[in-house]
Coordinates of C-alpha atoms in Angstrom, one line a residue:
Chain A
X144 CA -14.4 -19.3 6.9
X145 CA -15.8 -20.3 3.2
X146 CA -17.3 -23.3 5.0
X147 CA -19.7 -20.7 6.8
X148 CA -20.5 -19.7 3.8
X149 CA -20.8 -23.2 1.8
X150 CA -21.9 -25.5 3.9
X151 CA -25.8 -24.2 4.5
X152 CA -25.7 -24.1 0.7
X153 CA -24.1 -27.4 -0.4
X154 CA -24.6 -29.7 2.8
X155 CA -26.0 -33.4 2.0
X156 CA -29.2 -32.5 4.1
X157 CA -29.9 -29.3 3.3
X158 CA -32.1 -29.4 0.8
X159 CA -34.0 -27.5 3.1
X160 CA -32.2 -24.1 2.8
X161 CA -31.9 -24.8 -0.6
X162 CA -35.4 -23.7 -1.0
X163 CA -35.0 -21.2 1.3
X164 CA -32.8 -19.6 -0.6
X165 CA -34.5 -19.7 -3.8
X166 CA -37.8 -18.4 -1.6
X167 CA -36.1 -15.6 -0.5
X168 CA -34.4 -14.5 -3.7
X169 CA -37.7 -14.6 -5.5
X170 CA -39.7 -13.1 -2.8
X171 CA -37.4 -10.3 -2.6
X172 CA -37.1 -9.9 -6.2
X173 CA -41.1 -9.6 -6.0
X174 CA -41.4 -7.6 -3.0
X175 CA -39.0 -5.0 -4.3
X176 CA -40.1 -4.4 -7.6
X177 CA -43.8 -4.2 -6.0
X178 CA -42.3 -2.3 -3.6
X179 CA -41.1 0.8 -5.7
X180 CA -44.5 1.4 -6.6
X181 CA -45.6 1.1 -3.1
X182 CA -43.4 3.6 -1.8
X183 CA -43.4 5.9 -4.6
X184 CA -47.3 5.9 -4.7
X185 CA -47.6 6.0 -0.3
X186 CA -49.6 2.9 0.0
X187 CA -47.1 1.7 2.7
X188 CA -49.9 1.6 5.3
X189 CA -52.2 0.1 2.9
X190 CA -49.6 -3.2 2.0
X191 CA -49.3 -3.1 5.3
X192 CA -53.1 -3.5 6.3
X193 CA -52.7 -6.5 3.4
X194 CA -50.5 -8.5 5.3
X195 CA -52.4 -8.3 8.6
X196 CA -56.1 -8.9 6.8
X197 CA -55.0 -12.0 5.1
X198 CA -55.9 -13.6 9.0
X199 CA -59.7 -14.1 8.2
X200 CA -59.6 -15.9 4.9
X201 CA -56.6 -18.3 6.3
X202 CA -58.7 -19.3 9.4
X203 CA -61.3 -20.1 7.2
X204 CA -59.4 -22.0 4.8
X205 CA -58.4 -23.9 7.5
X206 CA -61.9 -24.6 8.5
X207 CA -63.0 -25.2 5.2
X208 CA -60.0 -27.6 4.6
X209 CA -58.8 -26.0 1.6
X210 CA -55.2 -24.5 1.0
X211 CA -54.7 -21.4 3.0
X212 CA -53.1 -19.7 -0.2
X213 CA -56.1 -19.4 -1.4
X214 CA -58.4 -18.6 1.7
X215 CA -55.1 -15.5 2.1
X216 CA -55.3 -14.8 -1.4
X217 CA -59.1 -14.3 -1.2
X218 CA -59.1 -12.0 1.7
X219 CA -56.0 -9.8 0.6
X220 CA -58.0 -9.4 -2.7
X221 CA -61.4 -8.7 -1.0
X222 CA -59.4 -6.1 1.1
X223 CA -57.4 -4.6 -2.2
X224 CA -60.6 -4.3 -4.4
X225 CA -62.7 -2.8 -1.2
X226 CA -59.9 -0.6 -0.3
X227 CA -59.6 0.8 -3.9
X228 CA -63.8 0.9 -3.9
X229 CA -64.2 2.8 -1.4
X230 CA -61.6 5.3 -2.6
X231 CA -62.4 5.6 -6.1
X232 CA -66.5 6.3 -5.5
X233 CA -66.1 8.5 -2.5
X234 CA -64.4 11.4 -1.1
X235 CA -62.6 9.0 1.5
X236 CA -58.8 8.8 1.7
X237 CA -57.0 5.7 1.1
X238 CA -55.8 5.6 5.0
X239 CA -58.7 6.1 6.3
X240 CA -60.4 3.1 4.0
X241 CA -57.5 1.3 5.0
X242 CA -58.2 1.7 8.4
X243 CA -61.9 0.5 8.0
X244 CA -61.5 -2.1 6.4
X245 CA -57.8 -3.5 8.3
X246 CA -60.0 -3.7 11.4
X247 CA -63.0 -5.2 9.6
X248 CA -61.4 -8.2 8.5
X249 CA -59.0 -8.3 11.3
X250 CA -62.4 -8.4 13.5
X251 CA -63.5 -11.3 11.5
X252 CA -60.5 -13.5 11.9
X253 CA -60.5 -12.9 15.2
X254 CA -64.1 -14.1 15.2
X255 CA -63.5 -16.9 13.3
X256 CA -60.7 -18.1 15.3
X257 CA -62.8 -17.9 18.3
X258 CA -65.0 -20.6 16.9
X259 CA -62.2 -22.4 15.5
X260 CA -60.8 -22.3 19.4
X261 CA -57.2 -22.7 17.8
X262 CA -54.2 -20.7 17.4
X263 CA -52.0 -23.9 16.8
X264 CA -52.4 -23.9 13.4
X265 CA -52.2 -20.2 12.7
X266 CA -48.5 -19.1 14.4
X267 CA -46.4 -20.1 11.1
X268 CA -48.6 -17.6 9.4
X269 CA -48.2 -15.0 11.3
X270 CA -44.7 -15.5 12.4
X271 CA -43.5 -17.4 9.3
X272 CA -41.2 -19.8 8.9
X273 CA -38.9 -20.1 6.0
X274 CA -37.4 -23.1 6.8
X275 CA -40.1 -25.1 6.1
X276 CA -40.8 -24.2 2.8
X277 CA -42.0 -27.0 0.3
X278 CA -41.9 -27.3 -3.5
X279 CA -45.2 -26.3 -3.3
X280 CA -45.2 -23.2 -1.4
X281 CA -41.8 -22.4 -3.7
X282 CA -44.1 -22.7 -6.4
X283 CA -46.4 -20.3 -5.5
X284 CA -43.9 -17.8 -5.0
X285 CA -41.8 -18.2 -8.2
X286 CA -45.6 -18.0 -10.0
X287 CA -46.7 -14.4 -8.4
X288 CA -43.0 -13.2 -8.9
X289 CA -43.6 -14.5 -12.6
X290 CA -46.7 -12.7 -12.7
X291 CA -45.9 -9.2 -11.0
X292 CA -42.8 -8.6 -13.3
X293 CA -44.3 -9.5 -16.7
X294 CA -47.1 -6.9 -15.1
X295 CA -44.4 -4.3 -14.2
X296 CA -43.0 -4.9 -17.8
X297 CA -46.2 -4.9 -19.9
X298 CA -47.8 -1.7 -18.2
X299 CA -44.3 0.1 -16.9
X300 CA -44.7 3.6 -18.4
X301 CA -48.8 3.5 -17.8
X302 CA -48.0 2.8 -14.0
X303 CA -44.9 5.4 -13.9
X304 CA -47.1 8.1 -14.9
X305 CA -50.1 7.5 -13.3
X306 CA -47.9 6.9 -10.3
X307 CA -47.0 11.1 -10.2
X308 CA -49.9 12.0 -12.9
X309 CA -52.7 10.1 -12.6
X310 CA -55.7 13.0 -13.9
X311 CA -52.5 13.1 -17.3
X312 CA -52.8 9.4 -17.1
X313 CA -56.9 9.4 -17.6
X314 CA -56.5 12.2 -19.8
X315 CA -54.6 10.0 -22.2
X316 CA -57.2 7.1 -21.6
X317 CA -54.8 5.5 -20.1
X318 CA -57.2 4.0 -17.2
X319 CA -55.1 4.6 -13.8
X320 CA -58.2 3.4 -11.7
X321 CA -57.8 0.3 -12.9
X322 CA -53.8 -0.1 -12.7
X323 CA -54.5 1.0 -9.7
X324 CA -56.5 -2.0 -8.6
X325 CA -54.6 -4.5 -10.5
X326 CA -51.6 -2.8 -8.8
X327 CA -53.2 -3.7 -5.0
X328 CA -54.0 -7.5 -6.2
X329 CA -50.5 -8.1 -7.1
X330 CA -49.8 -6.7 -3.4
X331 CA -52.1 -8.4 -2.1
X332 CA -50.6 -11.8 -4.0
X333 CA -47.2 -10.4 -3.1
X334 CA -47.9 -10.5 0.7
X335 CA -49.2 -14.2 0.7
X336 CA -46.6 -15.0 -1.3
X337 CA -44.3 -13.8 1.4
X338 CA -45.7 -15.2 4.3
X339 CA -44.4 -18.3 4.4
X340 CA -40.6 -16.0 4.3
X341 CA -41.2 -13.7 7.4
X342 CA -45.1 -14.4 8.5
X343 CA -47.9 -12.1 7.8
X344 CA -46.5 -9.5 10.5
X345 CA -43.5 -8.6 8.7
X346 CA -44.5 -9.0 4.9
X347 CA -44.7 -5.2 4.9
X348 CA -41.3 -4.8 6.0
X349 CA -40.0 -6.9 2.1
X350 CA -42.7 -4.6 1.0
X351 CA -42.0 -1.5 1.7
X352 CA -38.1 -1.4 3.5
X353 CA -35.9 -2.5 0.2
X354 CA -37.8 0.1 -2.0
X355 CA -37.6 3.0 0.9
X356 CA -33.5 2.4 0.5
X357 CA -34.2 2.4 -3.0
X358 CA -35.8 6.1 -2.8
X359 CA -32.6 6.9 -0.9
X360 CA -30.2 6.0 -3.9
X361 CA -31.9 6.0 -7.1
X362 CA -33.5 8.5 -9.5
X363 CA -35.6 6.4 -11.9
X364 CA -38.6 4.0 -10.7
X365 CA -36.4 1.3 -12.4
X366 CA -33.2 2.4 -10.4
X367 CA -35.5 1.9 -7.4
X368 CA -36.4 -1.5 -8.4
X369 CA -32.9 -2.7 -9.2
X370 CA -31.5 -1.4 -5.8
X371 CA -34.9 -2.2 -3.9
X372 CA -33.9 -6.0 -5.3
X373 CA -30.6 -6.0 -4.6
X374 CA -31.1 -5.2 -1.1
X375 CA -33.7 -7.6 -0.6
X376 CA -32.3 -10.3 -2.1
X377 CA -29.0 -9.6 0.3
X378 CA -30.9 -9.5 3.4
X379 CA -32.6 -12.4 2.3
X380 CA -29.3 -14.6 2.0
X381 CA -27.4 -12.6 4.8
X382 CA -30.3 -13.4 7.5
X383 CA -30.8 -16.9 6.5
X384 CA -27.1 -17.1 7.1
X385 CA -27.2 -15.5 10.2
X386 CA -30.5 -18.0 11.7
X387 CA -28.2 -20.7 10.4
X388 CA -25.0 -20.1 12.3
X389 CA -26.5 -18.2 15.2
X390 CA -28.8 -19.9 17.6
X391 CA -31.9 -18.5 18.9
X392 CA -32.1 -16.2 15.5
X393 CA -35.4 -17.0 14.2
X394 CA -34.9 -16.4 10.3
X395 CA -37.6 -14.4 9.5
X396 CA -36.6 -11.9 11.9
X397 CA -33.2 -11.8 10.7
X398 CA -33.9 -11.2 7.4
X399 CA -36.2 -7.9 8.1
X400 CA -33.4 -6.7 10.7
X401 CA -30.7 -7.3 8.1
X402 CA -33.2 -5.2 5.6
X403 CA -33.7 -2.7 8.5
X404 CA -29.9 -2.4 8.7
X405 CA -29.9 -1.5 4.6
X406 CA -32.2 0.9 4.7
X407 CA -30.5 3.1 7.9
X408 CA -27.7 2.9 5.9
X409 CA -28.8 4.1 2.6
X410 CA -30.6 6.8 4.5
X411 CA -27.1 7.8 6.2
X412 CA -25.8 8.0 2.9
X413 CA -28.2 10.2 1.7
X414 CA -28.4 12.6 4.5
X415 CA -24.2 12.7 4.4
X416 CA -24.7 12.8 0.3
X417 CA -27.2 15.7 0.4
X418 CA -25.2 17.5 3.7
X419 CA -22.0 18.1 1.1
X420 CA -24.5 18.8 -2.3
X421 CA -27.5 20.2 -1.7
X422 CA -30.4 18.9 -4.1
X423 CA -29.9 21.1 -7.3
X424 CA -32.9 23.9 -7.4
X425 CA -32.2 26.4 -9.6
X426 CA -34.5 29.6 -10.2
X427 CA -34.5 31.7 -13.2
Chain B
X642 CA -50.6 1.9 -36.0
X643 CA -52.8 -0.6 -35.5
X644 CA -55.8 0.3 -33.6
X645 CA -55.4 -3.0 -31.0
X646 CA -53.3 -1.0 -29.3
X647 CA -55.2 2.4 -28.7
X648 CA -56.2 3.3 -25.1
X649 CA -59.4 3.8 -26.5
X650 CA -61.1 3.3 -30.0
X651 CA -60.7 5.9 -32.4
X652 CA -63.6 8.2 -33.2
X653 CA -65.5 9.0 -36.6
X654 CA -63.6 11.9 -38.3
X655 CA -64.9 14.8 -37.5
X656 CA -66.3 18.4 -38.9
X657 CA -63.3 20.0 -40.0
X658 CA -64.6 23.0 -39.2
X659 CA -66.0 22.3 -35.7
X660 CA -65.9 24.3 -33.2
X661 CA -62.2 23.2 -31.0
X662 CA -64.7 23.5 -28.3
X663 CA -69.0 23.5 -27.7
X664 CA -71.0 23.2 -24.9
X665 CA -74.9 22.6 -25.6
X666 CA -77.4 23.1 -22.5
X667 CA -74.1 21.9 -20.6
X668 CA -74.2 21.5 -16.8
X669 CA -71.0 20.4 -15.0
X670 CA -71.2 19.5 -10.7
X671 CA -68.1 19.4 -8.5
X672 CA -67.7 15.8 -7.6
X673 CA -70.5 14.8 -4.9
X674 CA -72.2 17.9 -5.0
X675 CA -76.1 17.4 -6.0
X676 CA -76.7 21.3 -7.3
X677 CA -74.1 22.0 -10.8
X678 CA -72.0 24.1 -10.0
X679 CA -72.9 26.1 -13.7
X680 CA -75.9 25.1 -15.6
X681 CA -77.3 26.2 -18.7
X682 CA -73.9 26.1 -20.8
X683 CA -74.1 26.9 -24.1
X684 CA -71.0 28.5 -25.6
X685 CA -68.8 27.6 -28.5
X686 CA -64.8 28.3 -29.3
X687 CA -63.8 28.4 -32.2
X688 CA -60.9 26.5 -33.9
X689 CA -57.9 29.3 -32.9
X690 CA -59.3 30.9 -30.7
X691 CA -57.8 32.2 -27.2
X692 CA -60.5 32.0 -24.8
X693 CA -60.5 33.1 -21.0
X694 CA -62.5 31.3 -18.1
X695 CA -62.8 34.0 -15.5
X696 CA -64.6 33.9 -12.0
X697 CA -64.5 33.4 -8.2
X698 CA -63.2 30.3 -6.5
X699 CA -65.2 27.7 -6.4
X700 CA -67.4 29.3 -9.5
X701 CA -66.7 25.7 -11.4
X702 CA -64.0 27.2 -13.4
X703 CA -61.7 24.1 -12.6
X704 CA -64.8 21.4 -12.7
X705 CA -66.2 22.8 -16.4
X706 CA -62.1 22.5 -17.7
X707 CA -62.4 18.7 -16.4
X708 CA -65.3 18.2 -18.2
X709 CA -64.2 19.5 -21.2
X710 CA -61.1 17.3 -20.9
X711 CA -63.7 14.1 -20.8
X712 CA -62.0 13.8 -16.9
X713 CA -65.0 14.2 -15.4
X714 CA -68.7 13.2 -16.7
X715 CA -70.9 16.5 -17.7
X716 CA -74.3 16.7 -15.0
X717 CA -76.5 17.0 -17.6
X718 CA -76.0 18.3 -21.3
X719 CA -73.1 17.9 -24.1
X720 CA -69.8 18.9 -23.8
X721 CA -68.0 18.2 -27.4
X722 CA -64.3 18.8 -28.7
X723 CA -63.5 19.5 -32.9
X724 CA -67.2 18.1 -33.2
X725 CA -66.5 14.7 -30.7
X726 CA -67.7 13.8 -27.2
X727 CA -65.6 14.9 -24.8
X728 CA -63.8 11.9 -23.5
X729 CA -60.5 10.7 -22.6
X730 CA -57.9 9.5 -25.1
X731 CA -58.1 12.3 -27.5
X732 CA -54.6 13.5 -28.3
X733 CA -55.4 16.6 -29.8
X734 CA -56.7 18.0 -26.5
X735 CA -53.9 18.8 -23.3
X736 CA -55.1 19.8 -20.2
X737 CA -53.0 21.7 -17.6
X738 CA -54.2 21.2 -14.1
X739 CA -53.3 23.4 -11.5
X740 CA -50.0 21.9 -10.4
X741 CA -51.0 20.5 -7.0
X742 CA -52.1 17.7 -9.0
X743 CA -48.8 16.0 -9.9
X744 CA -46.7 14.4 -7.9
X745 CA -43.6 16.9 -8.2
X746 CA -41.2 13.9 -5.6
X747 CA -41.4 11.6 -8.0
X748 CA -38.4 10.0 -9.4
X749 CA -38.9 11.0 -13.4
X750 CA -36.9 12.7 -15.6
X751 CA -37.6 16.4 -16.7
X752 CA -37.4 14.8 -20.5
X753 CA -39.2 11.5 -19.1
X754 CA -41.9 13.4 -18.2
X755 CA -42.6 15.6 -21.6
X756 CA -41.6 12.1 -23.5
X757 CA -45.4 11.1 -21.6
X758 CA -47.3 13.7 -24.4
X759 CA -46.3 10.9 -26.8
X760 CA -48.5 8.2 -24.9
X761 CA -51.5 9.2 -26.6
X762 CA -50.6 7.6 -29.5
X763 CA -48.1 5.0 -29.0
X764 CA -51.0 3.1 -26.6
X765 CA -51.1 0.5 -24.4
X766 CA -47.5 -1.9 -24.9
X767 CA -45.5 0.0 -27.2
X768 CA -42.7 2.4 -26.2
X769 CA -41.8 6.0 -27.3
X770 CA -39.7 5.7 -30.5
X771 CA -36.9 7.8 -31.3
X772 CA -38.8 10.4 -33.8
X773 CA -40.9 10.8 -30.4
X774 CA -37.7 11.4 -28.6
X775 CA -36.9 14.2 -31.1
X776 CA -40.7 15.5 -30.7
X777 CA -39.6 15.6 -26.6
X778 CA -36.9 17.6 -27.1
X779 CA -38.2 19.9 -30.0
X780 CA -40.9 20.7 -27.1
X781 CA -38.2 21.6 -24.6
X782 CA -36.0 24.0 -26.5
X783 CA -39.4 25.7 -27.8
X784 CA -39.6 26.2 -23.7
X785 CA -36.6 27.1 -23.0
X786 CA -36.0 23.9 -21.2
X787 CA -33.5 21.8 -23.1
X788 CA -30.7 22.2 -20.8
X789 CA -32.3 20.9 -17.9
X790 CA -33.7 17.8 -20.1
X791 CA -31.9 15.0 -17.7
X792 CA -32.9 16.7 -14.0
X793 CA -35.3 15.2 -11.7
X794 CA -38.5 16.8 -11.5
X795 CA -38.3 17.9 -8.2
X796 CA -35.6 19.8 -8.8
X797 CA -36.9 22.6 -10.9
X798 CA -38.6 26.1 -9.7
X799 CA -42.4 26.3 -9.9
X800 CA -41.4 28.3 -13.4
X801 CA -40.2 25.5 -14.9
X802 CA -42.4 23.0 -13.7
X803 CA -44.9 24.8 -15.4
X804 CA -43.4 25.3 -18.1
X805 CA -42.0 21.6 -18.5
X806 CA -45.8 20.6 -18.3
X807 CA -46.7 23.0 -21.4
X808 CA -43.7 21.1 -23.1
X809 CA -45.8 18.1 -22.8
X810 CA -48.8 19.6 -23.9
X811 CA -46.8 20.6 -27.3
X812 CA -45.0 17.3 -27.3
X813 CA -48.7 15.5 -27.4
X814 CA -49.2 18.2 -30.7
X815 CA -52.5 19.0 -28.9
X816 CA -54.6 21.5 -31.0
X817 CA -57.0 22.4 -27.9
X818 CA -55.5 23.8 -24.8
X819 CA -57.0 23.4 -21.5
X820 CA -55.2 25.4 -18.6
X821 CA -56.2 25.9 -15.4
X822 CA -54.8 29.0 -13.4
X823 CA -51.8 28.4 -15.3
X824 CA -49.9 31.4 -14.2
X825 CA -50.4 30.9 -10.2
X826 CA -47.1 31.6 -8.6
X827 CA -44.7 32.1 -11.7
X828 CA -41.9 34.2 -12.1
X829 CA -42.0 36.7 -14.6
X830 CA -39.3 35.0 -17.2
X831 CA -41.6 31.5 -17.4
X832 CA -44.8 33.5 -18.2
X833 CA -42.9 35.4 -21.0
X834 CA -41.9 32.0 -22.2
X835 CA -45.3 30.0 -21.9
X836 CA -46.9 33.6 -23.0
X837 CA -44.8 33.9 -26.3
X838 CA -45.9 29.7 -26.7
X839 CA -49.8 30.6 -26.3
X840 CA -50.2 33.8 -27.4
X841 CA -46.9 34.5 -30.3
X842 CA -46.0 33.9 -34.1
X843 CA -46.6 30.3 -34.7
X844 CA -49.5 29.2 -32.5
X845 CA -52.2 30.2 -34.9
X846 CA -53.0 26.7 -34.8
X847 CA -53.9 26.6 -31.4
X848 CA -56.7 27.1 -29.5
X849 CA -57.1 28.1 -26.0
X850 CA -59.2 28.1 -23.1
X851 CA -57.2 29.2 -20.2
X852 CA -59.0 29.4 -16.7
X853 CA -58.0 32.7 -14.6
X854 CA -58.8 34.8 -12.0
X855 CA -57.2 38.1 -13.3
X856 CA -59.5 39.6 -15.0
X857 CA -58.2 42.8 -16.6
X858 CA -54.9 41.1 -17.7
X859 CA -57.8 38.7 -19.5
X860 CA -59.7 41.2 -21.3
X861 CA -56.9 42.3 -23.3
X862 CA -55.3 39.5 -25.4
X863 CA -57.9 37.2 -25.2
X864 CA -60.7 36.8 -28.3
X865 CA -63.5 35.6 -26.0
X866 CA -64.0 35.7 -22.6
X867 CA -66.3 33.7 -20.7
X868 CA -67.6 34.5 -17.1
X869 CA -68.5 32.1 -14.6
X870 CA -71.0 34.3 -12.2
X871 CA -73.6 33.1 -9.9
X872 CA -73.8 29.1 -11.6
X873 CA -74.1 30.8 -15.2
X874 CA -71.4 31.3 -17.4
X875 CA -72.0 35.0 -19.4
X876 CA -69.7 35.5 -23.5
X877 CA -68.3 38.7 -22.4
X878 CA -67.3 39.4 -26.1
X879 CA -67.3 36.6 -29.3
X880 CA -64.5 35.7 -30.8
X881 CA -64.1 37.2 -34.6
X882 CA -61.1 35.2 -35.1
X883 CA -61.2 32.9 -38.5
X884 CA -60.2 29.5 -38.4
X885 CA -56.4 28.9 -39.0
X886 CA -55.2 27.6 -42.8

């Protein structure tokens, strides 16, 4: 039974799953603490768009020959910095920028594919395959998680209370526009860092799925982070196991099912928690 | 504290006896809007004054309080507070939106969220200390709400959550108050308390400028009352009242 457990961990030739498991630890750590911000301020759909827009600049970083990280990091910031344009100058919400622009550059990978005339190279992108993660690639990851919690440290109680009070939070010159763009970069770095874990279509789920459980049992934005982390560093390690010992269990499915799994039962929890103690509300 | 660290740089001193608040040929437009919503501004409150913005929906009531708060840029004109530009980053102003604004779902604190009137002037990297603690809670008890210091936001009446946002409005130790409609739905116990803060012994010091739509209620304990009517704003009656010690 602890050889289950030991043996993807310790085996002579696993050096493999090693990384993994470093990849997914940091990722989730990253993806989490992102995450509570994500949730808390409703860009889900918007670090969802992120993930999917990244297509265009890795399909021309392919044929451009230069590293995809950086043709992905390119579009997911294009996309951040329009999204947050568009919504700071005009009356436009952030879903419906999101919309314009998710099909915008989704259009243009699509178009640039089509001249490529190859979708060989693009399927561990979109799919992901954590197996196959390299020194380099862990690199990148431990670098943006490096990055997004020094962030999240420096700036914590500007972003908490611009997150619920952003006209007290320009008030105080505190700037919120621009947290809030530097907030959609580091998502936007957050989802390519990720999508060598799960692939570009499920970045949003370590985005957004570890923090939603957090909502369910915390009551601080750090509470949310910690549990948000906890639970994405779990399902991390719990579906690498489970691709390991299982066949036919691609990894990066199992670790957003496993995550999946976390959040319906933290929501159980809370609906069973609130059924027996009804939120406090007290009127005077 | 060093000034590094300031959200934004410190201003000249100014006038000690500057208006708290002075609009000159001051014309303020709802965001997009190519007409101003009020034109022609030129009004001045004095330092202790309590000051009532009255009009219709939509009159610009809301849009001239951003303004004044240095939230939103003036059309055309100056809009200056205690003798400065009206800009963000000025702790001696607080400005009270109407509370659709905040995020009441929010995970914070009912003392996390006065402790935020401290932000002014602990700036960018540095956290509350405990003597701003202490200024937190001071700001609670004044408003009743020191027994409710550790619940979630969420979880208070519209009463409180009013009246938790004046505690943050004292905890900044703003001299110029901005609130808009701050009376909109609240039971009769929270507008005794915020009353007795704006209006009782001990807030000489303060100046007001409160935004309403009750007009009759405004004529009697205000000094001044300023009407927003058809994109003018009309001094119904100057304030005599002298500036505080």
């Amino acid at each position: 039974m602890l050889e289950l457990l030991t043996e993807p961990l310790l085996g002579e030739h696993n050096d493999f799953m090693r990384r993994a498991f470093l990849g997914v630890a940091l990722a989730g750590v990253n993806c989490a603490a992102l995450g509570a911000y994500v949730v808390l301020r409703r860009m889900a759909s918007l670090s969802g768009a992120l993930s999917h827009t990244i297509l265009p600049g890795v399909v021309f970083a392919v044929l451009s020959g230069f590293s995809i990280y950086w043709g992905a990091m390119g579009a997911a910031v294009v996309t951040a910095l329009a999204v947050g344009g568009i919504v700071s100058r005009r009356h436009i919400r952030e879903d419906t920028a999101t919309g314009v622009i998710l099909s915008f550059m989704f259009a243009l990978g699509i178009l640039l594919m089509h001249r490529a005339q190859s979708f060989r190279d693009f399927a561990a992108l979109l799919f992901g395959n954590v197996l196959a993660l390299s020194s380099q690639d862990l690199a990148v990851i431990a670098g943006v998680t490096a990055t997004t919690l020094t962030f999240l440290a420096l700036f914590h109680k500007e972003l908490e209370l611009a997150s619920y009070d952003e006209d007290y939070a320009a008030l105080c010159g505190a700037r919120p526009a621009l947290l809030r763009h530097l907030l959609l970069v580091l998502v936007a770095l957050g989802a390519v860092a990720s999508v060598r874990l799960v692939g570009s279509l499920l970045t949003t789920a370590l985005l957004v799925t570890p923090a939603a459980a957090g909502v369910m049992l915390a009551r601080s934005v750090i509470g949310v982070m910690a549990w948000g982390a906890g639970i994405a560093v779990f399902s991390g390690i719990a579906g690498l196991y489970l691709s390991y010992h299982l066949d036919g269990v691609p990894s990066g499915a199992a670790i957003v099912l496993v995550c999946s799994a976390c959040f319906f039962t933290a929501w159980s929890f809370r609906a069973l928690a609130d059924r027996r103690r009804p939120r406090p509300f007290d009127e005077d | 504290m060093s000034p590094f660290f300031k959200y934004t740089a410190r201003l000249p001193e100014h006038a000690p006896d500057a208006p708290a608040l002075e609009a000159r040929a001051l014309a303020v437009a709802h965001p997009g809007a190519r007409r101003p919503a009020l034109s022609g501004l030129a009004f001045s409150v004095p330092q202790g004054c309590r000051a009532a913005l009255i009009g219709a929906n939509g009159s610009g009531k809301s849009t001239l309080l951003k303004t004044l708060a240095g939230l939103m840029p003036a059309a055309s004109g100056e809009a200056l507070v205690l003798g400065g530009p009206a800009r963000p980053g000025r702790p001696e102003l607080a400005y009270l939106a109407q509370r659709a604004a905040i995020e009441w779902h929010f995970p914070v604190s009912v003392e996390k969220l006065v402790l935020a009137g401290r932000f002014p002037d602990c700036g960018w990297f540095r956290r509350p200390s405990s003597a701003d603690r202490d200024m937190a809670r001071e700001a609670l008890a004044r408003l009743r709400l020191e027994d409710l210091a550790e619940r979630p936001v969420h979880a208070l009446s519209g009463g409180q959550q009013q009246r938790v946002l004046l505690a943050r409005a004292l905890c900044q130790d703003a001299r110029v108050l901005l609130l808009d409609e701050p009376y909109t739905g609240l039971d009769a116990a929270s507008r005794d308390i915020m009353e007795s803060i704006l209006f009782g012994d001990g807030s000489d010091a303060l100046t007001v400028l409160m935004a309403t739509h009750e007009p009759q209620e405004a004529t009697a304990r205000f000094d001044l009352i300023l009407a927003a009517r058809d994109g003018r704003l009309e001094t119904l009656h100057a304030c005599t009242c002298k500036r505080p010690r």
